[in-house]
Each structure stands twice: as C-alpha cells, then as structure tokens.
C-alpha cells in the first residue's frame, strides 16, 4: 500500500498571531520520518450483540517527508510482508488529507477498501467480498487561532509556547457505501446500502504545555447529520450523529521534534435504539522531525505553494 500526500499552506482568513503563545521555527526546511497505521472499520451494535467489528488487514506504513515554508511532500509505503497472514488480504485505496491552518482545519477522505476480517474470541472470520467506501470532508473554524495552534500539535510546523484552547464550529459532508455486508444476527440481514449526509459540528480543542517544549493536545467534536439512505431498495430520510476526536503529545524543540498522534472519526450511517452502524476512519502515527537550513538555497524551493490568503 502506497500513500503519497502533498500539503499546501493556509486557506485561512488571516488573523494576527499572539507571539507570546505561538512561535514559528526559524529553520526553513525539515525532514521527517514516520510510522503510521491507517484503519477503516465497520462497527455494528444490535440489541442482541454488541461490538461487532469488521476490520481491514492493512500493513503498517513507513514513510519519509520533506517540508519547506508552508508546503510539504510525504511518501509512505506499507509492505505486504507486514500484514497479519491469518487475517486475509485487503485491497486499499486510502487517501487522508489533514490541513491545520491558523483559523481553519480541513480533513478530506477518499477511502475504498475490499476484504475485511472479524475476530470472534479466538476465531478469525474472513470477508473477502465486503467492500466499504467513504468519501467526504470535515472542516472547522478555530475561534482562538491566534493563541491555540492545531499546526503545532498535529503538523509540527509551529511551537505552542503557552497552554491555550479554542472553541470549534464547522460542517461536514459524507457519502458512504457498504456492499456485501454479512448478516450479523437473525433480525438484521446483510445487504448493500449507501448513505449521503451533511450537517453542522462543534467542539473544543486544548493544548497543555506542561514543560518547556513538551505538550499534550486534544480536541473533541460532535455533529448531527441529515441525509438520505438506501437499503433494501428503499430510500429513507435519516438523522445520524458524528464524533471526531484527536490527541497529540510530544517534544517540539527548536530543531527537532518527536510526536505521537491519533485521529478517530466516527461517522454513523444508521442510528436507532436497537441497531447502530458506523464507519470509523482512524490514523495512529509516530513522527520524528529534524529542521535545518541549507548553505545554498535551492531555487525552486524559494517559492511557497500555498492557497490565496484573505486579509482583513
């Protein structure tokens, strides 16, 4: 499995950053190495059975990256030999883009997996024909982006000098599709289904700087989506909740960084008293960053590839 990501700079409404809370790095370039695990699971709870989880057999990703100004290029590869042999094979399209600007954050998902497994006590059940897709976007406005930095916590492109937090408000839209889902009990049979939903979300984020250069940051958001679902050749109006959590911890020194982070987005596609079904794209990552300057600047790196900014 190969992951190639290109990240551009801010799309934010410009605001004056409080330099007593957030400080940029004086080095122009950085190199990074990371180990990551991306998962995309289907979770089902019924009145009779709880915690039914279908998971892909994705290998751990090993990657390298290079950043300059507000742009970066990262490449990760998952070796097939690192899959768990007894849990089948998963064909994966996994693109996750996470942008952390001063005033706006944006998460984009293009996910399409075929081939899952389910563990039941000591038995592993394989579902090679189960295909799950999710396409969508999640975005939020950071009200106190002049003091709280998502980039410092999750992208390691700034330093958070003092503890700070911020309220978050935004919206999201998702299209999901499940094909070949097996029956989970006598009351709920397997069938093909799709769901289109959108709605608002809100939450809170906080970064705790508990010692010089050491931090623990996190955010939690909830949303309510409305949309249309198709199941058993019937289209119905649906209302479903959404949950999104992030956590990050590490050391963010002047010239090097070590960071551990986790993201989990829980998109409910069916929510009732006797049956809940959700899709959970998640990412767990360990990152090492070394910053530096070049004695002779490379000409094409003098330009920063960034979206236009709007200043007030």
PDB file of C-alpha atoms in Angstrom, residues 28-307:
ATOM      1  CA  UNK A  28      13.391  26.977   6.549  1.00  0.00           C
ATOM      2  CA  UNK A  29      13.427  23.211   5.923  1.00  0.00           C
ATOM      3  CA  UNK A  30      12.662  19.984   7.723  1.00  0.00           C
ATOM      4  CA  UNK A  31      12.951  16.257   7.045  1.00  0.00           C
ATOM      5  CA  UNK A  32      10.712  13.734   8.728  1.00  0.00           C
ATOM      6  CA  UNK A  33      10.365  10.002   9.186  1.00  0.00           C
ATOM      7  CA  UNK A  34       7.143   8.415  10.385  1.00  0.00           C
ATOM      8  CA  UNK A  35       5.465   5.144  11.230  1.00  0.00           C
ATOM      9  CA  UNK A  36       1.698   5.130  10.740  1.00  0.00           C
ATOM     10  CA  UNK A  37      -1.267   2.801  10.903  1.00  0.00           C
ATOM     11  CA  UNK A  38      -4.433   3.720   8.996  1.00  0.00           C
ATOM     12  CA  UNK A  39      -7.608   1.776   9.707  1.00  0.00           C
ATOM     13  CA  UNK A  40     -11.126   1.950   8.299  1.00  0.00           C
ATOM     14  CA  UNK A  41     -13.523  -0.291  10.197  1.00  0.00           C
ATOM     15  CA  UNK A  42     -17.242  -1.076  10.157  1.00  0.00           C
ATOM     16  CA  UNK A  43     -18.774  -1.248  13.651  1.00  0.00           C
ATOM     17  CA  UNK A  44     -22.228  -2.647  14.403  1.00  0.00           C
ATOM     18  CA  UNK A  45     -24.217  -2.838  17.643  1.00  0.00           C
ATOM     19  CA  UNK A  46     -27.564  -4.588  17.827  1.00  0.00           C
ATOM     20  CA  UNK A  47     -29.951  -5.204  20.686  1.00  0.00           C
ATOM     21  CA  UNK A  48     -28.674  -8.774  20.937  1.00  0.00           C
ATOM     22  CA  UNK A  49     -24.985  -8.308  20.069  1.00  0.00           C
ATOM     23  CA  UNK A  50     -22.546  -5.509  20.824  1.00  0.00           C
ATOM     24  CA  UNK A  51     -19.175  -4.610  19.386  1.00  0.00           C
ATOM     25  CA  UNK A  52     -19.299  -6.395  16.025  1.00  0.00           C
ATOM     26  CA  UNK A  53     -16.280  -5.000  14.167  1.00  0.00           C
ATOM     27  CA  UNK A  54     -15.119  -5.658  10.599  1.00  0.00           C
ATOM     28  CA  UNK A  55     -11.518  -4.509  10.093  1.00  0.00           C
ATOM     29  CA  UNK A  56      -9.157  -4.274   7.101  1.00  0.00           C
ATOM     30  CA  UNK A  57      -5.817  -6.058   7.164  1.00  0.00           C
ATOM     31  CA  UNK A  58      -3.673  -3.027   6.372  1.00  0.00           C
ATOM     32  CA  UNK A  59       0.097  -3.100   6.948  1.00  0.00           C
ATOM     33  CA  UNK A  60       1.979  -0.529   8.976  1.00  0.00           C
ATOM     34  CA  UNK A  61       3.199   2.409   6.859  1.00  0.00           C
ATOM     35  CA  UNK A  62       6.837   3.511   6.874  1.00  0.00           C
ATOM     36  CA  UNK A  63       7.392   6.966   5.430  1.00  0.00           C
ATOM     37  CA  UNK A  64       9.636   9.932   4.750  1.00  0.00           C
ATOM     38  CA  UNK A  65       8.792  13.587   4.185  1.00  0.00           C
ATOM     39  CA  UNK A  66      10.301  16.961   3.350  1.00  0.00           C
ATOM     40  CA  UNK A  67       8.872  20.391   4.216  1.00  0.00           C
ATOM     41  CA  UNK A  68       9.704  23.912   3.132  1.00  0.00           C
ATOM     42  CA  UNK A  69       7.942  27.123   4.072  1.00  0.00           C
ATOM     43  CA  UNK A  70       4.229  26.155   4.259  1.00  0.00           C
ATOM     44  CA  UNK A  71       4.442  23.164   1.904  1.00  0.00           C
ATOM     45  CA  UNK A  72       5.397  19.532   2.370  1.00  0.00           C
ATOM     46  CA  UNK A  73       5.664  16.256   0.489  1.00  0.00           C
ATOM     47  CA  UNK A  74       5.302  12.910   2.273  1.00  0.00           C
ATOM     48  CA  UNK A  75       5.625   9.361   0.968  1.00  0.00           C
ATOM     49  CA  UNK A  76       4.661   6.226   2.852  1.00  0.00           C
ATOM     50  CA  UNK A  77       4.721   2.557   1.898  1.00  0.00           C
ATOM     51  CA  UNK A  78       3.169  -0.466   3.566  1.00  0.00           C
ATOM     52  CA  UNK A  79       4.996  -3.715   2.881  1.00  0.00           C
ATOM     53  CA  UNK A  80       2.758  -6.716   2.182  1.00  0.00           C
ATOM     54  CA  UNK A  81       5.029  -8.850   4.334  1.00  0.00           C
ATOM     55  CA  UNK A  82       3.932  -6.756   7.337  1.00  0.00           C
ATOM     56  CA  UNK A  83       0.303  -7.892   7.057  1.00  0.00           C
ATOM     57  CA  UNK A  84      -1.037 -10.435   9.515  1.00  0.00           C
ATOM     58  CA  UNK A  85      -1.138 -13.620   7.427  1.00  0.00           C
ATOM     59  CA  UNK A  86      -4.201 -15.181   9.052  1.00  0.00           C
ATOM     60  CA  UNK A  87      -6.443 -12.132   8.526  1.00  0.00           C
ATOM     61  CA  UNK A  88      -6.838 -12.224   4.767  1.00  0.00           C
ATOM     62  CA  UNK A  89      -5.960  -9.626   2.173  1.00  0.00           C
ATOM     63  CA  UNK A  90      -7.374  -6.106   1.830  1.00  0.00           C
ATOM     64  CA  UNK A  91      -7.342  -4.082  -1.387  1.00  0.00           C
ATOM     65  CA  UNK A  92      -6.983  -0.498  -0.232  1.00  0.00           C
ATOM     66  CA  UNK A  93      -7.450   2.996  -1.560  1.00  0.00           C
ATOM     67  CA  UNK A  94      -6.621   5.235   1.401  1.00  0.00           C
ATOM     68  CA  UNK A  95      -6.194   8.983   0.955  1.00  0.00           C
ATOM     69  CA  UNK A  96      -6.476  11.140   4.052  1.00  0.00           C
ATOM     70  CA  UNK A  97      -5.535  14.821   3.920  1.00  0.00           C
ATOM     71  CA  UNK A  98      -5.423  16.815   7.151  1.00  0.00           C
ATOM     72  CA  UNK A  99      -4.813  20.570   6.908  1.00  0.00           C
ATOM     73  CA  UNK A 100      -4.161  22.564  10.086  1.00  0.00           C
ATOM     74  CA  UNK A 101      -4.337  26.292   9.414  1.00  0.00           C
ATOM     75  CA  UNK A 102      -4.445  29.164  11.859  1.00  0.00           C
ATOM     76  CA  UNK A 103      -8.195  29.747  11.587  1.00  0.00           C
ATOM     77  CA  UNK A 104      -9.439  26.697   9.649  1.00  0.00           C
ATOM     78  CA  UNK A 105      -8.818  22.961   9.749  1.00  0.00           C
ATOM     79  CA  UNK A 106      -9.835  20.584   6.968  1.00  0.00           C
ATOM     80  CA  UNK A 107      -9.971  16.781   6.728  1.00  0.00           C
ATOM     81  CA  UNK A 108     -10.563  15.085   3.369  1.00  0.00           C
ATOM     82  CA  UNK A 109     -11.258  11.368   2.965  1.00  0.00           C
ATOM     83  CA  UNK A 110     -11.184   9.135  -0.119  1.00  0.00           C
ATOM     84  CA  UNK A 111     -11.402   5.588   1.237  1.00  0.00           C
ATOM     85  CA  UNK A 112     -12.311   2.364  -0.564  1.00  0.00           C
ATOM     86  CA  UNK A 113     -11.434  -0.998   0.996  1.00  0.00           C
ATOM     87  CA  UNK A 114     -12.316  -4.523  -0.115  1.00  0.00           C
ATOM     88  CA  UNK A 115     -11.578  -7.532   2.070  1.00  0.00           C
ATOM     89  CA  UNK A 116     -12.166  -7.490   5.835  1.00  0.00           C
ATOM     90  CA  UNK A 117     -11.916  -9.773   8.818  1.00  0.00           C
ATOM     91  CA  UNK A 118     -13.732 -10.130  12.141  1.00  0.00           C
ATOM     92  CA  UNK A 119     -12.363 -11.652  15.323  1.00  0.00           C
ATOM     93  CA  UNK A 120     -14.770 -13.655  17.470  1.00  0.00           C
ATOM     94  CA  UNK A 121     -12.911 -14.809  20.568  1.00  0.00           C
ATOM     95  CA  UNK A 122     -10.070 -16.931  19.137  1.00  0.00           C
ATOM     96  CA  UNK A 123     -11.642 -17.400  15.700  1.00  0.00           C
ATOM     97  CA  UNK A 124     -10.896 -15.115  12.712  1.00  0.00           C
ATOM     98  CA  UNK A 125     -13.680 -14.841  10.117  1.00  0.00           C
ATOM     99  CA  UNK A 126     -12.720 -13.587   6.643  1.00  0.00           C
ATOM    100  CA  UNK A 127     -14.988 -11.500   4.366  1.00  0.00           C
ATOM    101  CA  UNK A 128     -13.118 -11.080   1.055  1.00  0.00           C
ATOM    102  CA  UNK A 129     -16.206  -9.674  -0.764  1.00  0.00           C
ATOM    103  CA  UNK A 130     -17.077  -6.994   1.783  1.00  0.00           C
ATOM    104  CA  UNK A 131     -16.408  -3.564   0.221  1.00  0.00           C
ATOM    105  CA  UNK A 132     -16.725  -0.305   2.169  1.00  0.00           C
ATOM    106  CA  UNK A 133     -16.294   3.223   0.797  1.00  0.00           C
ATOM    107  CA  UNK A 134     -16.304   6.675   2.362  1.00  0.00           C
ATOM    108  CA  UNK A 135     -15.818   9.992   0.574  1.00  0.00           C
ATOM    109  CA  UNK A 136     -16.173  13.280   2.373  1.00  0.00           C
ATOM    110  CA  UNK A 137     -14.898  16.385   4.091  1.00  0.00           C
ATOM    111  CA  UNK A 138     -14.848  17.719   7.652  1.00  0.00           C
ATOM    112  CA  UNK A 139     -13.996  21.367   8.328  1.00  0.00           C
ATOM    113  CA  UNK A 140     -13.963  23.664  11.360  1.00  0.00           C
ATOM    114  CA  UNK A 141     -13.312  27.297  12.216  1.00  0.00           C
ATOM    115  CA  UNK A 142     -10.872  27.819  15.103  1.00  0.00           C
ATOM    116  CA  UNK A 143     -12.134  30.809  17.095  1.00  0.00           C
ATOM    117  CA  UNK A 144      -8.905  31.382  19.065  1.00  0.00           C
ATOM    118  CA  UNK A 145      -6.421  30.520  16.339  1.00  0.00           C
ATOM    119  CA  UNK A 146      -4.264  33.469  17.348  1.00  0.00           C
ATOM    120  CA  UNK A 147      -3.390  31.662  20.631  1.00  0.00           C
ATOM    121  CA  UNK A 148      -4.096  27.983  20.001  1.00  0.00           C
ATOM    122  CA  UNK A 149      -2.290  26.182  17.158  1.00  0.00           C
ATOM    123  CA  UNK A 150      -3.524  22.930  15.630  1.00  0.00           C
ATOM    124  CA  UNK A 151      -0.403  23.026  13.431  1.00  0.00           C
ATOM    125  CA  UNK A 152       1.932  22.953  16.432  1.00  0.00           C
ATOM    126  CA  UNK A 153       0.162  19.913  17.882  1.00  0.00           C
ATOM    127  CA  UNK A 154      -0.542  17.827  14.770  1.00  0.00           C
ATOM    128  CA  UNK A 155       1.674  19.128  11.946  1.00  0.00           C
ATOM    129  CA  UNK A 156       4.753  20.220  13.934  1.00  0.00           C
ATOM    130  CA  UNK A 157       5.071  23.426  11.879  1.00  0.00           C
ATOM    131  CA  UNK A 158       4.974  25.851  14.845  1.00  0.00           C
ATOM    132  CA  UNK A 159       5.669  25.865  18.584  1.00  0.00           C
ATOM    133  CA  UNK A 160       2.969  26.265  21.232  1.00  0.00           C
ATOM    134  CA  UNK A 161       4.680  28.286  23.990  1.00  0.00           C
ATOM    135  CA  UNK A 162       1.818  28.529  26.497  1.00  0.00           C
ATOM    136  CA  UNK A 163      -1.279  26.468  27.201  1.00  0.00           C
ATOM    137  CA  UNK A 164      -4.359  27.589  25.279  1.00  0.00           C
ATOM    138  CA  UNK A 165      -7.660  26.314  23.926  1.00  0.00           C
ATOM    139  CA  UNK A 166     -10.348  27.215  21.421  1.00  0.00           C
ATOM    140  CA  UNK A 167     -13.978  26.552  20.572  1.00  0.00           C
ATOM    141  CA  UNK A 168     -14.579  24.973  17.169  1.00  0.00           C
ATOM    142  CA  UNK A 169     -17.513  25.252  14.759  1.00  0.00           C
ATOM    143  CA  UNK A 170     -17.919  23.831  11.277  1.00  0.00           C
ATOM    144  CA  UNK A 171     -19.652  21.450   8.927  1.00  0.00           C
ATOM    145  CA  UNK A 172     -19.162  18.143   7.146  1.00  0.00           C
ATOM    146  CA  UNK A 173     -20.469  16.088   4.244  1.00  0.00           C
ATOM    147  CA  UNK A 174     -20.031  12.332   3.668  1.00  0.00           C
ATOM    148  CA  UNK A 175     -21.054   9.697   1.144  1.00  0.00           C
ATOM    149  CA  UNK A 176     -20.758   6.089   2.313  1.00  0.00           C
ATOM    150  CA  UNK A 177     -21.351   2.739   0.632  1.00  0.00           C
ATOM    151  CA  UNK A 178     -21.352  -0.811   2.031  1.00  0.00           C
ATOM    152  CA  UNK A 179     -21.511  -3.815  -0.315  1.00  0.00           C
ATOM    153  CA  UNK A 180     -21.542  -7.445   0.691  1.00  0.00           C
ATOM    154  CA  UNK A 181     -22.185  -6.964   4.411  1.00  0.00           C
ATOM    155  CA  UNK A 182     -22.920 -10.335   6.020  1.00  0.00           C
ATOM    156  CA  UNK A 183     -25.873 -10.908   8.350  1.00  0.00           C
ATOM    157  CA  UNK A 184     -24.997 -10.140  11.962  1.00  0.00           C
ATOM    158  CA  UNK A 185     -27.976 -11.857  13.602  1.00  0.00           C
ATOM    159  CA  UNK A 186     -31.432 -13.171  12.752  1.00  0.00           C
ATOM    160  CA  UNK A 187     -33.031  -9.724  12.964  1.00  0.00           C
ATOM    161  CA  UNK A 188     -30.555  -7.864  10.703  1.00  0.00           C
ATOM    162  CA  UNK A 189     -29.658  -9.409   7.387  1.00  0.00           C
ATOM    163  CA  UNK A 190     -26.739  -8.367   5.241  1.00  0.00           C
ATOM    164  CA  UNK A 191     -27.406  -6.296   2.126  1.00  0.00           C
ATOM    165  CA  UNK A 192     -25.990  -3.441   0.055  1.00  0.00           C
ATOM    166  CA  UNK A 193     -26.612   0.107   1.209  1.00  0.00           C
ATOM    167  CA  UNK A 194     -25.479   3.706   0.722  1.00  0.00           C
ATOM    168  CA  UNK A 195     -25.884   6.929   2.651  1.00  0.00           C
ATOM    169  CA  UNK A 196     -25.460  10.618   1.799  1.00  0.00           C
ATOM    170  CA  UNK A 197     -25.397  13.030   4.757  1.00  0.00           C
ATOM    171  CA  UNK A 198     -24.322  16.505   5.801  1.00  0.00           C
ATOM    172  CA  UNK A 199     -24.631  18.746   8.830  1.00  0.00           C
ATOM    173  CA  UNK A 200     -23.003  21.065  11.371  1.00  0.00           C
ATOM    174  CA  UNK A 201     -20.465  20.155  14.025  1.00  0.00           C
ATOM    175  CA  UNK A 202     -18.883  21.829  17.034  1.00  0.00           C
ATOM    176  CA  UNK A 203     -16.335  21.112  19.722  1.00  0.00           C
ATOM    177  CA  UNK A 204     -13.391  22.276  21.784  1.00  0.00           C
ATOM    178  CA  UNK A 205      -9.600  21.916  21.498  1.00  0.00           C
ATOM    179  CA  UNK A 206      -6.876  22.469  24.081  1.00  0.00           C
ATOM    180  CA  UNK A 207      -3.087  22.281  24.168  1.00  0.00           C
ATOM    181  CA  UNK A 208      -1.396  21.857  27.542  1.00  0.00           C
ATOM    182  CA  UNK A 209       2.249  22.942  27.609  1.00  0.00           C
ATOM    183  CA  UNK A 210       3.284  21.242  30.854  1.00  0.00           C
ATOM    184  CA  UNK A 211       7.047  21.874  30.488  1.00  0.00           C
ATOM    185  CA  UNK A 212       9.246  23.839  28.061  1.00  0.00           C
ATOM    186  CA  UNK A 213       8.779  22.268  24.587  1.00  0.00           C
ATOM    187  CA  UNK A 214       6.588  19.403  25.936  1.00  0.00           C
ATOM    188  CA  UNK A 215       2.878  19.361  25.171  1.00  0.00           C
ATOM    189  CA  UNK A 216      -0.295  17.306  25.300  1.00  0.00           C
ATOM    190  CA  UNK A 217      -3.096  18.424  22.976  1.00  0.00           C
ATOM    191  CA  UNK A 218      -6.505  17.163  22.002  1.00  0.00           C
ATOM    192  CA  UNK A 219      -9.867  18.056  20.551  1.00  0.00           C
ATOM    193  CA  UNK A 220     -13.314  16.520  20.593  1.00  0.00           C
ATOM    194  CA  UNK A 221     -16.213  17.392  18.308  1.00  0.00           C
ATOM    195  CA  UNK A 222     -19.798  16.249  17.844  1.00  0.00           C
ATOM    196  CA  UNK A 223     -22.175  16.763  14.958  1.00  0.00           C
ATOM    197  CA  UNK A 224     -25.652  15.904  13.704  1.00  0.00           C
ATOM    198  CA  UNK A 225     -26.081  14.934  10.059  1.00  0.00           C
ATOM    199  CA  UNK A 226     -29.217  14.689   7.997  1.00  0.00           C
ATOM    200  CA  UNK A 227     -29.437  12.871   4.704  1.00  0.00           C
ATOM    201  CA  UNK A 228     -30.801  10.043   2.604  1.00  0.00           C
ATOM    202  CA  UNK A 229     -30.045   6.350   2.924  1.00  0.00           C
ATOM    203  CA  UNK A 230     -30.838   3.494   0.569  1.00  0.00           C
ATOM    204  CA  UNK A 231     -31.245  -0.003   1.968  1.00  0.00           C
ATOM    205  CA  UNK A 232     -33.206  -2.985   0.612  1.00  0.00           C
ATOM    206  CA  UNK A 233     -34.153  -0.875  -2.448  1.00  0.00           C
ATOM    207  CA  UNK A 234     -35.851   1.695  -0.215  1.00  0.00           C
ATOM    208  CA  UNK A 235     -34.777   5.308   0.245  1.00  0.00           C
ATOM    209  CA  UNK A 236     -35.333   6.898   3.644  1.00  0.00           C
ATOM    210  CA  UNK A 237     -34.605  10.181   5.386  1.00  0.00           C
ATOM    211  CA  UNK A 238     -32.031   9.715   8.150  1.00  0.00           C
ATOM    212  CA  UNK A 239     -30.591  11.643  11.110  1.00  0.00           C
ATOM    213  CA  UNK A 240     -27.254  10.411  12.458  1.00  0.00           C
ATOM    214  CA  UNK A 241     -24.671  11.652  14.974  1.00  0.00           C
ATOM    215  CA  UNK A 242     -20.951  12.123  14.252  1.00  0.00           C
ATOM    216  CA  UNK A 243     -17.972  12.052  16.635  1.00  0.00           C
ATOM    217  CA  UNK A 244     -14.395  13.192  15.922  1.00  0.00           C
ATOM    218  CA  UNK A 245     -11.518  13.001  18.393  1.00  0.00           C
ATOM    219  CA  UNK A 246      -7.839  13.922  18.082  1.00  0.00           C
ATOM    220  CA  UNK A 247      -4.962  13.622  20.528  1.00  0.00           C
ATOM    221  CA  UNK A 248      -1.280  14.516  20.193  1.00  0.00           C
ATOM    222  CA  UNK A 249       1.704  14.533  22.536  1.00  0.00           C
ATOM    223  CA  UNK A 250       5.398  15.106  22.154  1.00  0.00           C
ATOM    224  CA  UNK A 251       8.503  17.229  22.303  1.00  0.00           C
ATOM    225  CA  UNK A 252       8.676  20.234  19.945  1.00  0.00           C
ATOM    226  CA  UNK A 253      12.198  21.642  20.276  1.00  0.00           C
ATOM    227  CA  UNK A 254      13.868  24.374  18.216  1.00  0.00           C
ATOM    228  CA  UNK A 255      15.431  21.986  15.689  1.00  0.00           C
ATOM    229  CA  UNK A 256      13.859  18.567  16.224  1.00  0.00           C
ATOM    230  CA  UNK A 257      10.511  17.020  17.189  1.00  0.00           C
ATOM    231  CA  UNK A 258       9.131  13.662  18.265  1.00  0.00           C
ATOM    232  CA  UNK A 259       5.358  13.284  18.208  1.00  0.00           C
ATOM    233  CA  UNK A 260       2.682  10.656  18.806  1.00  0.00           C
ATOM    234  CA  UNK A 261      -0.808  11.361  17.469  1.00  0.00           C
ATOM    235  CA  UNK A 262      -4.145   9.641  16.932  1.00  0.00           C
ATOM    236  CA  UNK A 263      -7.242  10.671  14.964  1.00  0.00           C
ATOM    237  CA  UNK A 264     -10.591   8.903  15.029  1.00  0.00           C
ATOM    238  CA  UNK A 265     -13.661   9.953  13.047  1.00  0.00           C
ATOM    239  CA  UNK A 266     -16.834   8.012  13.834  1.00  0.00           C
ATOM    240  CA  UNK A 267     -19.439   8.512  11.085  1.00  0.00           C
ATOM    241  CA  UNK A 268     -22.754   6.886  11.958  1.00  0.00           C
ATOM    242  CA  UNK A 269     -24.669   5.697   8.905  1.00  0.00           C
ATOM    243  CA  UNK A 270     -27.506   4.109  10.915  1.00  0.00           C
ATOM    244  CA  UNK A 271     -28.562   5.057  14.427  1.00  0.00           C
ATOM    245  CA  UNK A 272     -31.538   3.617  16.276  1.00  0.00           C
ATOM    246  CA  UNK A 273     -32.475   2.181  19.644  1.00  0.00           C
ATOM    247  CA  UNK A 274     -31.962  -1.421  18.532  1.00  0.00           C
ATOM    248  CA  UNK A 275     -29.306  -1.017  15.802  1.00  0.00           C
ATOM    249  CA  UNK A 276     -26.295   1.255  15.251  1.00  0.00           C
ATOM    250  CA  UNK A 277     -23.826   1.107  12.373  1.00  0.00           C
ATOM    251  CA  UNK A 278     -20.781   3.359  11.985  1.00  0.00           C
ATOM    252  CA  UNK A 279     -17.718   3.722   9.771  1.00  0.00           C
ATOM    253  CA  UNK A 280     -14.534   4.649  11.646  1.00  0.00           C
ATOM    254  CA  UNK A 281     -11.561   6.003   9.673  1.00  0.00           C
ATOM    255  CA  UNK A 282      -8.599   6.319  12.059  1.00  0.00           C
ATOM    256  CA  UNK A 283      -4.915   7.159  11.935  1.00  0.00           C
ATOM    257  CA  UNK A 284      -2.206   6.429  14.504  1.00  0.00           C
ATOM    258  CA  UNK A 285       1.206   7.961  13.865  1.00  0.00           C
ATOM    259  CA  UNK A 286       4.684   8.389  15.349  1.00  0.00           C
ATOM    260  CA  UNK A 287       6.747  11.169  13.722  1.00  0.00           C
ATOM    261  CA  UNK A 288      10.368  12.285  14.006  1.00  0.00           C
ATOM    262  CA  UNK A 289      11.290  15.698  12.530  1.00  0.00           C
ATOM    263  CA  UNK A 290      14.697  17.328  12.039  1.00  0.00           C
ATOM    264  CA  UNK A 291      14.833  21.005  10.994  1.00  0.00           C
ATOM    265  CA  UNK A 292      17.726  22.650   9.200  1.00  0.00           C
ATOM    266  CA  UNK A 293      18.889  25.366   6.816  1.00  0.00           C
ATOM    267  CA  UNK A 294      20.824  24.925   3.585  1.00  0.00           C
ATOM    268  CA  UNK A 295      24.095  26.722   2.907  1.00  0.00           C
ATOM    269  CA  UNK A 296      22.900  27.370  -0.631  1.00  0.00           C
ATOM    270  CA  UNK A 297      19.170  27.732  -1.184  1.00  0.00           C
ATOM    271  CA  UNK A 298      17.580  25.634  -3.919  1.00  0.00           C
ATOM    272  CA  UNK A 299      15.848  27.898  -6.436  1.00  0.00           C
ATOM    273  CA  UNK A 300      12.531  26.042  -6.809  1.00  0.00           C
ATOM    274  CA  UNK A 301      12.164  25.855  -3.023  1.00  0.00           C
ATOM    275  CA  UNK A 302      12.131  29.639  -2.766  1.00  0.00           C
ATOM    276  CA  UNK A 303       8.501  29.565  -3.851  1.00  0.00           C
ATOM    277  CA  UNK A 304       5.854  28.527  -1.381  1.00  0.00           C
ATOM    278  CA  UNK A 305       2.975  26.557  -2.868  1.00  0.00           C
ATOM    279  CA  UNK A 306       0.015  27.912  -0.955  1.00  0.00           C
ATOM    280  CA  UNK A 307      -3.585  28.869  -1.466  1.00  0.00           C
TER     281      UNK A 307
END
